[in-house]
Amino acid sequence: MTPPRTPQIPVVVLAGFLGSGKTTLLNHLLRNRAGTRIGVIVNDFGAIEIDAMTVSGQVGSTVSLGNGCLCCAVDASELDTFLETLTRPSARLDVIVIEASGLAEPQELVRMLLASDNPHILYGGLVEVVDAAEFDRTRQRHPEIDRHLAVADLVVLNKTDRVGEAERERLRAAVAELSGPAAVISAVHGRIDPELLFDPALRPDHEDKVRQLTFEDLLREEAPDGHEGHDDHLHASYESVDFTSDIPMDPRRFMEFLDSRPDGLYRIKGFADFGEGDRDHTYALHAVGRFLRFVPRPWARGEQRLTQLVMIGAGIDAAALSAGLAACRADGAERADEPGRADAAEVERAMWGVLRYVQEQAPEPEVFDAHGTADPREAAAEA
């Protein structure tokens, strides 16, 4: 199950010290975007082919800050200026990636995103790229990397082909200790599955056939193995767990589950039915790392009342997650087909735990699916 695409655009912060492979990872995302339109804010284009962007006529989808450091902006309004360019309806972007300077303070970027007044974005996570071969020397030169890892939502241990197996395991353990609950995945040449960071865009077949060529298309190049840069084993670095229930979720148990979600669980997306807690609405859920947000929307006429969730992470226990969610289901008396039997006051009190993380929908035109049903909106904020 994949939640419908929403008009709010996730903004992913891509950080890491000089030489860690951020630009390589970004180029990999652009080459393997599978129809997803990506807007990019960077400090220095580096290995990104600016000529290709210019030729394609899509340079307006990219904001260059020259030699400046984005995290040095005085306040969030300056970042909003750049984001406003990329969130215009005419840009029709699906995701925005901020490639931070190698010396940026990632927690400041996250702070500015969360303080942004732009209603069309949602926080997509902080990804910290680490050079496996240079990790120890990087810590000596830049001890602040420990602080950066501590606030990351996802850590990419890059260039693992340059170290032996034993050293790779040592580095992974060291990074995991510093990054706490963040998911840690290994990569070579920045090749990670784009679906870790954002959902692929689903469009009618004719749309991609008639659209203008973008710089992402021009970045595509055939890999030596003839697979056009696609790594058949990218999915091996993470796991995805689906959960569906026709029994409403108990809001208190569900929030306890979310508050104690295990290390390595990077993203949670989907919809929750709280039954008697709110019989008029389903709740779109967006969680990245430590951040969580619910967005309610009215049930559509005739819509089946289900809780549908997808959990994505690395080193997670799929069976334990499924069992934990199953234990969050409401008692039989609170089933959707038996309304009015739960303790109303208790349910209302339990719902306050959910409502603390509620954000209203962004002021965007409604987007309808093939059945004429309005898509739910997602949002992000600090948990």
mmCIF file of C-alpha atoms in Angstrom:
data_model
loop_
_atom_site.group_PDB
_atom_site.id
_atom_site.type_symbol
_atom_site.label_atom_id
_atom_site.label_comp_id
_atom_site.label_asym_id
_atom_site.label_seq_id
_atom_site.Cartn_x
_atom_site.Cartn_y
_atom_site.Cartn_z
ATOM 1 C CA MET A 1 0.000 0.000 0.000
ATOM 2 C CA THR A 2 1.333 3.417 -0.975
ATOM 3 C CA PRO A 3 -0.412 6.568 0.241
ATOM 4 C CA PRO A 4 -1.635 8.835 -2.553
ATOM 5 C CA ARG A 5 0.612 11.637 -3.700
ATOM 6 C CA THR A 6 -0.056 14.917 -1.889
ATOM 7 C CA PRO A 7 0.524 18.531 -2.915
ATOM 8 C CA GLN A 8 2.885 19.095 0.014
ATOM 9 C CA ILE A 9 6.438 18.495 -1.158
ATOM 10 C CA PRO A 10 8.896 16.629 1.085
ATOM 11 C CA VAL A 11 12.222 18.422 1.606
ATOM 12 C CA VAL A 12 15.190 16.118 2.243
ATOM 13 C CA VAL A 13 18.406 17.528 3.698
ATOM 14 C CA LEU A 14 21.518 15.795 2.347
ATOM 15 C CA ALA A 15 24.529 16.478 4.583
ATOM 16 C CA GLY A 16 28.030 15.132 5.125
ATOM 17 C CA PHE A 17 31.611 16.349 5.247
ATOM 18 C CA LEU A 18 33.645 17.151 2.160
ATOM 19 C CA GLY A 19 34.403 14.066 0.101
ATOM 20 C CA SER A 20 31.778 11.870 1.751
ATOM 21 C CA GLY A 21 29.926 11.390 -1.540
ATOM 22 C CA LYS A 22 26.886 13.679 -1.210
ATOM 23 C CA THR A 23 26.995 14.857 -4.820
ATOM 24 C CA THR A 24 27.522 11.305 -6.072
ATOM 25 C CA LEU A 25 24.468 10.199 -4.110
ATOM 26 C CA LEU A 26 22.444 13.128 -5.440
ATOM 27 C CA ASN A 27 23.408 12.345 -9.025
ATOM 28 C CA HIS A 28 22.376 8.731 -8.412
ATOM 29 C CA LEU A 29 18.945 9.922 -7.267
ATOM 30 C CA LEU A 30 18.597 12.090 -10.366
ATOM 31 C CA ARG A 31 19.534 9.235 -12.672
ATOM 32 C CA ASN A 32 17.179 6.783 -11.006
ATOM 33 C CA ARG A 33 14.238 9.018 -10.221
ATOM 34 C CA ALA A 34 11.699 6.829 -12.131
ATOM 35 C CA GLY A 35 9.600 9.780 -13.286
ATOM 36 C CA THR A 36 9.838 11.702 -10.017
ATOM 37 C CA ARG A 37 10.496 15.418 -10.491
ATOM 38 C CA ILE A 38 13.291 16.523 -8.159
ATOM 39 C CA GLY A 39 14.118 20.115 -7.239
ATOM 40 C CA VAL A 40 17.605 20.737 -5.877
ATOM 41 C CA ILE A 41 19.134 23.425 -3.668
ATOM 42 C CA VAL A 42 22.932 23.163 -3.523
ATOM 43 C CA ASN A 43 25.888 25.169 -2.303
ATOM 44 C CA ASP A 44 28.100 24.221 -5.208
ATOM 45 C CA PHE A 45 27.059 22.294 -8.283
ATOM 46 C CA GLY A 46 30.262 20.256 -8.159
ATOM 47 C CA ALA A 47 29.814 17.103 -10.216
ATOM 48 C CA ILE A 48 26.188 17.930 -11.052
ATOM 49 C CA GLU A 49 26.182 18.832 -14.712
ATOM 50 C CA ILE A 50 25.038 22.447 -14.790
ATOM 51 C CA ASP A 51 25.465 22.521 -18.567
ATOM 52 C CA ALA A 52 22.910 19.746 -18.890
ATOM 53 C CA MET A 53 20.526 21.709 -16.694
ATOM 54 C CA THR A 54 20.948 24.813 -18.818
ATOM 55 C CA VAL A 55 20.515 22.967 -22.098
ATOM 56 C CA SER A 56 17.362 21.286 -20.861
ATOM 57 C CA GLY A 57 15.846 24.635 -19.944
ATOM 58 C CA GLN A 58 15.175 23.441 -16.410
ATOM 59 C CA VAL A 59 17.777 25.430 -14.508
ATOM 60 C CA GLY A 60 14.905 27.263 -12.793
ATOM 61 C CA SER A 61 14.201 24.041 -10.919
ATOM 62 C CA THR A 62 17.571 24.348 -9.208
ATOM 63 C CA VAL A 63 18.781 27.022 -6.816
ATOM 64 C CA SER A 64 22.537 27.569 -6.494
ATOM 65 C CA LEU A 65 23.877 29.373 -3.465
ATOM 66 C CA GLY A 66 27.349 29.733 -4.982
ATOM 67 C CA ASN A 67 30.008 29.521 -2.298
ATOM 68 C CA GLY A 68 27.617 30.484 0.474
ATOM 69 C CA CYS A 69 26.607 28.163 3.274
ATOM 70 C CA LEU A 70 22.868 27.697 3.512
ATOM 71 C CA CYS A 71 22.962 27.086 7.257
ATOM 72 C CA CYS A 72 24.384 30.598 7.737
ATOM 73 C CA ALA A 73 21.093 32.203 6.674
ATOM 74 C CA VAL A 74 19.981 34.680 9.317
ATOM 75 C CA ASP A 75 16.465 33.317 9.617
ATOM 76 C CA ALA A 76 14.024 30.928 8.024
ATOM 77 C CA SER A 77 12.624 33.568 5.679
ATOM 78 C CA GLU A 78 15.784 33.402 3.544
ATOM 79 C CA LEU A 79 15.360 29.683 3.029
ATOM 80 C CA ASP A 80 11.705 30.326 2.288
ATOM 81 C CA THR A 81 12.767 32.497 -0.644
ATOM 82 C CA PHE A 82 14.499 29.542 -2.278
ATOM 83 C CA LEU A 83 11.745 27.112 -1.421
ATOM 84 C CA GLU A 84 9.133 29.434 -2.867
ATOM 85 C CA THR A 85 10.809 29.120 -6.267
ATOM 86 C CA LEU A 86 10.638 25.346 -6.179
ATOM 87 C CA THR A 87 7.125 25.014 -4.767
ATOM 88 C CA ARG A 88 5.387 27.057 -7.445
ATOM 89 C CA PRO A 89 2.617 24.967 -9.029
ATOM 90 C CA SER A 90 4.224 25.415 -12.443
ATOM 91 C CA ALA A 91 7.339 23.551 -11.253
ATOM 92 C CA ARG A 92 5.238 20.456 -10.488
ATOM 93 C CA LEU A 93 7.976 18.985 -8.303
ATOM 94 C CA ASP A 94 7.546 15.845 -6.211
ATOM 95 C CA VAL A 95 10.505 16.244 -3.849
ATOM 96 C CA ILE A 96 13.164 18.840 -3.003
ATOM 97 C CA VAL A 97 16.699 17.893 -1.976
ATOM 98 C CA ILE A 98 18.938 20.377 -0.178
ATOM 99 C CA GLU A 99 22.582 19.391 -0.643
ATOM 100 C CA ALA A 100 24.287 21.162 2.229
ATOM 101 C CA SER A 101 27.814 22.522 2.225
ATOM 102 C CA GLY A 102 30.417 20.083 3.522
ATOM 103 C CA LEU A 103 30.844 22.316 6.568
ATOM 104 C CA ALA A 104 27.159 22.997 7.168
ATOM 105 C CA GLU A 105 25.462 22.506 10.522
ATOM 106 C CA PRO A 106 22.623 20.136 9.561
ATOM 107 C CA GLN A 107 20.616 20.768 12.712
ATOM 108 C CA GLU A 108 20.331 24.413 11.669
ATOM 109 C CA LEU A 109 18.958 23.403 8.278
ATOM 110 C CA VAL A 110 16.361 21.224 9.981
ATOM 111 C CA ARG A 111 15.476 24.054 12.345
ATOM 112 C CA MET A 112 14.915 26.434 9.424
ATOM 113 C CA LEU A 113 12.761 23.936 7.573
ATOM 114 C CA LEU A 114 10.552 23.384 10.591
ATOM 115 C CA ALA A 115 10.278 27.137 11.125
ATOM 116 C CA SER A 116 9.450 27.773 7.469
ATOM 117 C CA ASP A 117 6.244 29.628 6.685
ATOM 118 C CA ASN A 118 5.891 27.798 3.372
ATOM 119 C CA PRO A 119 2.692 25.711 3.675
ATOM 120 C CA HIS A 120 3.567 23.576 0.662
ATOM 121 C CA ILE A 121 6.499 21.645 2.149
ATOM 122 C CA LEU A 122 6.928 18.928 4.718
ATOM 123 C CA TYR A 123 10.087 17.695 6.391
ATOM 124 C CA GLY A 124 11.559 14.739 4.523
ATOM 125 C CA GLY A 125 14.421 13.835 6.844
ATOM 126 C CA LEU A 126 18.106 14.551 7.432
ATOM 127 C CA VAL A 127 20.413 12.170 5.562
ATOM 128 C CA GLU A 128 24.049 12.197 6.722
ATOM 129 C CA VAL A 129 26.571 10.690 4.292
ATOM 130 C CA VAL A 130 29.732 9.206 5.835
ATOM 131 C CA ASP A 131 32.915 8.157 4.048
ATOM 132 C CA ALA A 132 33.706 4.705 5.435
ATOM 133 C CA ALA A 133 37.342 4.785 4.345
ATOM 134 C CA GLU A 134 37.966 8.199 5.944
ATOM 135 C CA PHE A 135 35.648 8.033 8.949
ATOM 136 C CA ASP A 136 38.299 7.886 11.685
ATOM 137 C CA ARG A 137 40.394 10.641 10.101
ATOM 138 C CA THR A 138 37.267 12.744 9.574
ATOM 139 C CA ARG A 139 36.424 12.483 13.267
ATOM 140 C CA GLN A 140 39.921 13.653 14.140
ATOM 141 C CA ARG A 141 39.697 16.674 11.831
ATOM 142 C CA HIS A 142 36.032 17.410 12.470
ATOM 143 C CA PRO A 143 34.916 16.095 15.873
ATOM 144 C CA GLU A 144 31.587 17.825 15.286
ATOM 145 C CA ILE A 145 30.639 14.880 13.069
ATOM 146 C CA ASP A 146 29.533 13.146 16.273
ATOM 147 C CA ARG A 147 26.968 15.906 16.793
ATOM 148 C CA HIS A 148 25.834 15.707 13.174
ATOM 149 C CA LEU A 149 25.284 11.966 13.397
ATOM 150 C CA ALA A 150 23.314 12.386 16.601
ATOM 151 C CA VAL A 151 20.644 14.442 14.811
ATOM 152 C CA ALA A 152 20.489 12.403 11.590
ATOM 153 C CA ASP A 153 17.367 10.487 10.608
ATOM 154 C CA LEU A 154 19.220 8.262 8.135
ATOM 155 C CA VAL A 155 22.968 7.580 7.875
ATOM 156 C CA VAL A 156 24.491 6.374 4.606
ATOM 157 C CA LEU A 157 27.817 4.638 5.267
ATOM 158 C CA ASN A 158 29.275 5.262 1.832
ATOM 159 C CA LYS A 159 32.340 3.877 -0.001
ATOM 160 C CA THR A 160 32.122 0.579 1.861
ATOM 161 C CA ASP A 161 33.895 -1.116 -1.059
ATOM 162 C CA ARG A 162 37.094 0.565 0.122
ATOM 163 C CA VAL A 163 37.218 -1.263 3.468
ATOM 164 C CA GLY A 164 37.297 -4.934 4.435
ATOM 165 C CA GLU A 165 34.384 -6.805 5.954
ATOM 166 C CA ALA A 166 35.659 -6.672 9.533
ATOM 167 C CA GLU A 167 36.418 -2.958 9.255
ATOM 168 C CA ARG A 168 33.003 -2.360 7.714
ATOM 169 C CA GLU A 169 31.281 -4.007 10.651
ATOM 170 C CA ARG A 170 33.386 -1.990 13.113
ATOM 171 C CA LEU A 171 32.508 1.245 11.344
ATOM 172 C CA ARG A 172 28.844 0.373 11.158
ATOM 173 C CA ALA A 173 28.766 -0.300 14.903
ATOM 174 C CA ALA A 174 30.602 2.967 15.642
ATOM 175 C CA VAL A 175 28.259 5.006 13.451
ATOM 176 C CA ALA A 176 25.192 3.284 14.901
ATOM 177 C CA GLU A 177 26.338 4.120 18.423
ATOM 178 C CA LEU A 178 26.756 7.794 17.527
ATOM 179 C CA SER A 179 23.527 8.076 15.550
ATOM 180 C CA GLY A 180 21.286 6.392 18.117
ATOM 181 C CA PRO A 181 17.879 5.459 16.668
ATOM 182 C CA ALA A 182 18.730 6.516 13.100
ATOM 183 C CA ALA A 183 18.699 3.888 10.372
ATOM 184 C CA VAL A 184 22.190 3.060 9.051
ATOM 185 C CA ILE A 185 22.619 1.635 5.560
ATOM 186 C CA SER A 186 25.775 0.779 3.617
ATOM 187 C CA ALA A 187 26.349 2.007 0.074
ATOM 188 C CA VAL A 188 28.900 2.044 -2.733
ATOM 189 C CA HIS A 189 29.148 5.124 -4.974
ATOM 190 C CA GLY A 190 26.136 6.604 -3.177
ATOM 191 C CA ARG A 191 23.775 4.020 -4.645
ATOM 192 C CA ILE A 192 20.751 3.817 -2.385
ATOM 193 C CA ASP A 193 17.190 3.056 -3.363
ATOM 194 C CA PRO A 194 15.410 6.391 -3.999
ATOM 195 C CA GLU A 195 12.270 4.936 -2.397
ATOM 196 C CA LEU A 196 14.054 5.176 0.939
ATOM 197 C CA LEU A 197 13.786 8.947 0.684
ATOM 198 C CA PHE A 198 10.631 9.586 -1.327
ATOM 199 C CA ASP A 199 7.734 7.824 -3.007
ATOM 200 C CA PRO A 200 7.874 7.382 -6.789
ATOM 201 C CA ALA A 201 5.492 9.666 -8.637
ATOM 202 C CA LEU A 202 2.583 7.940 -10.329
ATOM 203 C CA ARG A 203 1.319 9.705 -13.448
ATOM 204 C CA PRO A 204 -0.731 8.779 -16.504
ATOM 205 C CA ASP A 205 1.403 7.166 -19.180
ATOM 206 C CA HIS A 206 0.857 10.010 -21.638
ATOM 207 C CA GLU A 207 2.137 12.670 -19.244
ATOM 208 C CA ASP A 208 5.782 11.648 -19.321
ATOM 209 C CA LYS A 209 5.626 11.193 -23.091
ATOM 210 C CA VAL A 210 4.721 14.800 -23.787
ATOM 211 C CA ARG A 211 6.601 16.626 -21.037
ATOM 212 C CA GLN A 212 9.717 18.712 -21.601
ATOM 213 C CA LEU A 213 13.066 16.967 -21.251
ATOM 214 C CA THR A 214 14.514 17.675 -17.816
ATOM 215 C CA PHE A 215 18.050 17.773 -16.511
ATOM 216 C CA GLU A 216 17.378 14.502 -14.695
ATOM 217 C CA ASP A 217 16.895 12.847 -18.080
ATOM 218 C CA LEU A 218 20.145 14.295 -19.354
ATOM 219 C CA LEU A 219 22.007 12.997 -16.315
ATOM 220 C CA ARG A 220 21.071 9.446 -17.198
ATOM 221 C CA GLU A 221 23.941 7.462 -18.591
ATOM 222 C CA GLU A 222 24.444 3.804 -19.259
ATOM 223 C CA ALA A 223 26.438 2.036 -16.584
ATOM 224 C CA PRO A 224 29.281 -0.332 -17.538
ATOM 225 C CA ASP A 225 27.136 -3.344 -16.722
ATOM 226 C CA GLY A 226 24.424 -2.153 -19.108
ATOM 227 C CA HIS A 227 21.855 -1.672 -16.347
ATOM 228 C CA GLU A 228 21.649 2.111 -16.823
ATOM 229 C CA GLY A 229 22.925 2.786 -13.338
ATOM 230 C CA HIS A 230 20.308 0.688 -11.552
ATOM 231 C CA ASP A 231 21.626 -1.588 -8.831
ATOM 232 C CA ASP A 232 19.543 -4.762 -8.628
ATOM 233 C CA HIS A 233 20.423 -5.196 -4.943
ATOM 234 C CA LEU A 234 19.548 -1.774 -3.585
ATOM 235 C CA HIS A 235 16.560 -3.188 -1.710
ATOM 236 C CA ALA A 236 18.852 -5.460 0.297
ATOM 237 C CA SER A 237 19.973 -2.516 2.447
ATOM 238 C CA TYR A 238 16.567 -1.866 3.976
ATOM 239 C CA GLU A 239 13.243 -3.487 4.774
ATOM 240 C CA SER A 240 9.642 -2.449 4.217
ATOM 241 C CA VAL A 241 6.810 -3.716 6.422
ATOM 242 C CA ASP A 242 3.123 -3.327 5.493
ATOM 243 C CA PHE A 243 0.287 -3.334 8.016
ATOM 244 C CA THR A 244 -3.459 -3.288 7.314
ATOM 245 C CA SER A 245 -6.318 -3.564 9.795
ATOM 246 C CA ASP A 246 -10.082 -3.234 9.520
ATOM 247 C CA ILE A 247 -10.227 -2.823 13.302
ATOM 248 C CA PRO A 248 -9.683 0.800 14.437
ATOM 249 C CA MET A 249 -6.506 1.669 16.312
ATOM 250 C CA ASP A 250 -6.626 2.490 19.988
ATOM 251 C CA PRO A 251 -5.160 6.037 20.045
ATOM 252 C CA ARG A 252 -3.331 5.614 23.347
ATOM 253 C CA ARG A 253 -1.706 2.311 22.425
ATOM 254 C CA PHE A 254 -0.860 3.573 18.964
ATOM 255 C CA MET A 255 0.883 6.688 20.312
ATOM 256 C CA GLU A 256 2.805 4.546 22.788
ATOM 257 C CA PHE A 257 3.964 2.456 19.833
ATOM 258 C CA LEU A 258 5.029 5.539 17.876
ATOM 259 C CA ASP A 259 6.763 7.111 20.866
ATOM 260 C CA SER A 260 8.833 3.969 21.392
ATOM 261 C CA ARG A 261 9.461 3.010 17.772
ATOM 262 C CA PRO A 262 12.652 0.965 17.490
ATOM 263 C CA ASP A 263 16.064 2.031 16.275
ATOM 264 C CA GLY A 264 16.525 1.789 12.544
ATOM 265 C CA LEU A 265 12.905 2.613 11.687
ATOM 266 C CA TYR A 266 13.341 5.540 9.287
ATOM 267 C CA ARG A 267 9.931 6.261 7.761
ATOM 268 C CA ILE A 268 6.297 5.514 8.564
ATOM 269 C CA LYS A 269 3.582 6.543 6.131
ATOM 270 C CA GLY A 270 -0.060 5.722 5.677
ATOM 271 C CA PHE A 271 -3.459 6.251 7.262
ATOM 272 C CA ALA A 272 -4.910 5.477 10.670
ATOM 273 C CA ASP A 273 -8.534 4.853 11.627
ATOM 274 C CA PHE A 274 -9.196 5.755 15.270
ATOM 275 C CA GLY A 275 -12.782 4.526 15.307
ATOM 276 C CA GLU A 276 -14.712 6.117 18.173
ATOM 277 C CA GLY A 277 -11.833 8.572 18.657
ATOM 278 C CA ASP A 278 -12.944 10.389 15.510
ATOM 279 C CA ARG A 279 -15.585 8.660 13.450
ATOM 280 C CA ASP A 280 -15.643 11.453 10.855
ATOM 281 C CA HIS A 281 -11.980 11.401 9.804
ATOM 282 C CA THR A 282 -9.109 9.203 8.739
ATOM 283 C CA TYR A 283 -5.629 10.423 9.719
ATOM 284 C CA ALA A 284 -2.761 10.572 7.252
ATOM 285 C CA LEU A 285 0.469 9.799 9.103
ATOM 286 C CA HIS A 286 3.940 11.037 8.168
ATOM 287 C CA ALA A 287 6.941 10.113 10.337
ATOM 288 C CA VAL A 288 10.617 10.558 9.472
ATOM 289 C CA GLY A 289 13.164 9.705 12.126
ATOM 290 C CA ARG A 290 12.106 11.594 15.224
ATOM 291 C CA PHE A 291 9.477 13.686 13.470
ATOM 292 C CA LEU A 292 5.784 12.906 13.369
ATOM 293 C CA ARG A 293 2.647 14.526 11.991
ATOM 294 C CA PHE A 294 -0.989 13.563 11.478
ATOM 295 C CA VAL A 295 -3.327 15.244 9.010
ATOM 296 C CA PRO A 296 -7.058 14.433 9.305
ATOM 297 C CA ARG A 297 -9.410 14.334 6.331
ATOM 298 C CA PRO A 298 -13.080 13.356 6.106
ATOM 299 C CA TRP A 299 -13.879 9.817 5.103
ATOM 300 C CA ALA A 300 -15.107 9.641 1.517
ATOM 301 C CA ARG A 301 -18.597 8.322 0.941
ATOM 302 C CA GLY A 302 -18.469 4.534 0.775
ATOM 303 C CA GLU A 303 -14.735 4.423 1.590
ATOM 304 C CA GLN A 304 -13.643 1.299 3.439
ATOM 305 C CA ARG A 305 -12.450 2.197 6.916
ATOM 306 C CA LEU A 306 -8.986 0.761 7.242
ATOM 307 C CA THR A 307 -5.673 1.482 8.900
ATOM 308 C CA GLN A 308 -2.953 1.101 6.265
ATOM 309 C CA LEU A 309 0.694 1.716 7.150
ATOM 310 C CA VAL A 310 4.097 1.193 5.579
ATOM 311 C CA MET A 311 7.241 1.148 7.747
ATOM 312 C CA ILE A 312 10.704 1.467 6.194
ATOM 313 C CA GLY A 313 14.017 0.989 7.940
ATOM 314 C CA ALA A 314 17.279 -0.895 8.288
ATOM 315 C CA GLY A 315 17.955 -3.660 10.794
ATOM 316 C CA ILE A 316 14.339 -3.699 11.922
ATOM 317 C CA ASP A 317 12.404 -6.719 13.214
ATOM 318 C CA ALA A 318 9.477 -6.996 10.797
ATOM 319 C CA ALA A 319 7.610 -9.572 12.877
ATOM 320 C CA ALA A 320 7.941 -7.518 16.053
ATOM 321 C CA LEU A 321 6.720 -4.364 14.293
ATOM 322 C CA SER A 322 3.681 -6.150 12.892
ATOM 323 C CA ALA A 323 2.913 -7.672 16.286
ATOM 324 C CA GLY A 324 3.333 -4.303 17.977
ATOM 325 C CA LEU A 325 0.869 -2.662 15.617
ATOM 326 C CA ALA A 326 -1.595 -5.521 15.957
ATOM 327 C CA ALA A 327 -1.534 -4.977 19.720
ATOM 328 C CA CYS A 328 -2.556 -1.345 19.119
ATOM 329 C CA ARG A 329 -5.922 -2.318 17.697
ATOM 330 C CA ALA A 330 -8.972 -1.341 19.709
ATOM 331 C CA ASP A 331 -10.978 -3.876 21.667
ATOM 332 C CA GLY A 332 -13.877 -5.608 19.943
ATOM 333 C CA ALA A 333 -16.418 -3.223 21.483
ATOM 334 C CA GLU A 334 -14.739 -0.338 19.639
ATOM 335 C CA ARG A 335 -14.990 -1.817 16.157
ATOM 336 C CA ALA A 336 -16.322 0.508 13.489
ATOM 337 C CA ASP A 337 -19.420 -1.647 13.032
ATOM 338 C CA GLU A 338 -20.312 -1.416 16.747
ATOM 339 C CA PRO A 339 -20.244 2.318 17.518
ATOM 340 C CA GLY A 340 -21.074 3.918 20.820
ATOM 341 C CA ARG A 341 -19.969 1.157 23.193
ATOM 342 C CA ALA A 342 -16.533 2.458 24.170
ATOM 343 C CA ASP A 343 -16.021 4.806 27.138
ATOM 344 C CA ALA A 344 -16.423 8.135 25.310
ATOM 345 C CA ALA A 345 -14.533 10.192 27.910
ATOM 346 C CA GLU A 346 -11.604 7.773 27.923
ATOM 347 C CA VAL A 347 -11.408 7.713 24.139
ATOM 348 C CA GLU A 348 -11.491 11.510 24.005
ATOM 349 C CA ARG A 349 -8.625 11.723 26.492
ATOM 350 C CA ALA A 350 -6.634 9.183 24.481
ATOM 351 C CA MET A 351 -7.146 11.184 21.279
ATOM 352 C CA TRP A 352 -5.311 14.161 22.754
ATOM 353 C CA GLY A 353 -2.076 12.259 22.243
ATOM 354 C CA VAL A 354 -2.838 12.173 18.517
ATOM 355 C CA LEU A 355 -4.109 15.730 18.294
ATOM 356 C CA ARG A 356 -0.803 17.084 19.628
ATOM 357 C CA TYR A 357 0.706 16.129 16.269
ATOM 358 C CA VAL A 358 -2.088 17.293 14.005
ATOM 359 C CA GLN A 359 -1.478 19.841 11.263
ATOM 360 C CA GLU A 360 -4.203 21.155 9.038
ATOM 361 C CA GLN A 361 -4.063 20.597 5.318
ATOM 362 C CA ALA A 362 -2.062 22.981 3.179
ATOM 363 C CA PRO A 363 -4.118 25.516 1.196
ATOM 364 C CA GLU A 364 -3.789 23.702 -2.118
ATOM 365 C CA PRO A 365 -6.384 22.751 -4.731
ATOM 366 C CA GLU A 366 -7.709 19.289 -4.106
ATOM 367 C CA VAL A 367 -6.151 16.451 -6.069
ATOM 368 C CA PHE A 368 -8.481 13.621 -7.028
ATOM 369 C CA ASP A 369 -7.763 9.994 -7.681
ATOM 370 C CA ALA A 370 -9.235 7.919 -10.482
ATOM 371 C CA HIS A 371 -12.403 7.395 -8.467
ATOM 372 C CA GLY A 372 -12.971 11.105 -7.847
ATOM 373 C CA THR A 373 -11.894 10.849 -4.202
ATOM 374 C CA ALA A 374 -9.840 13.714 -2.764
ATOM 375 C CA ASP A 375 -6.302 12.714 -1.788
ATOM 376 C CA PRO A 376 -5.384 13.191 1.885
ATOM 377 C CA ARG A 377 -2.631 15.665 2.746
ATOM 378 C CA GLU A 378 0.507 14.982 4.812
ATOM 379 C CA ALA A 379 2.574 17.314 6.955
ATOM 380 C CA ALA A 380 5.694 17.231 9.123
ATOM 381 C CA ALA A 381 6.820 18.811 12.355
ATOM 382 C CA GLU A 382 9.026 18.091 15.293
ATOM 383 C CA ALA A 383 7.945 15.288 17.565
#
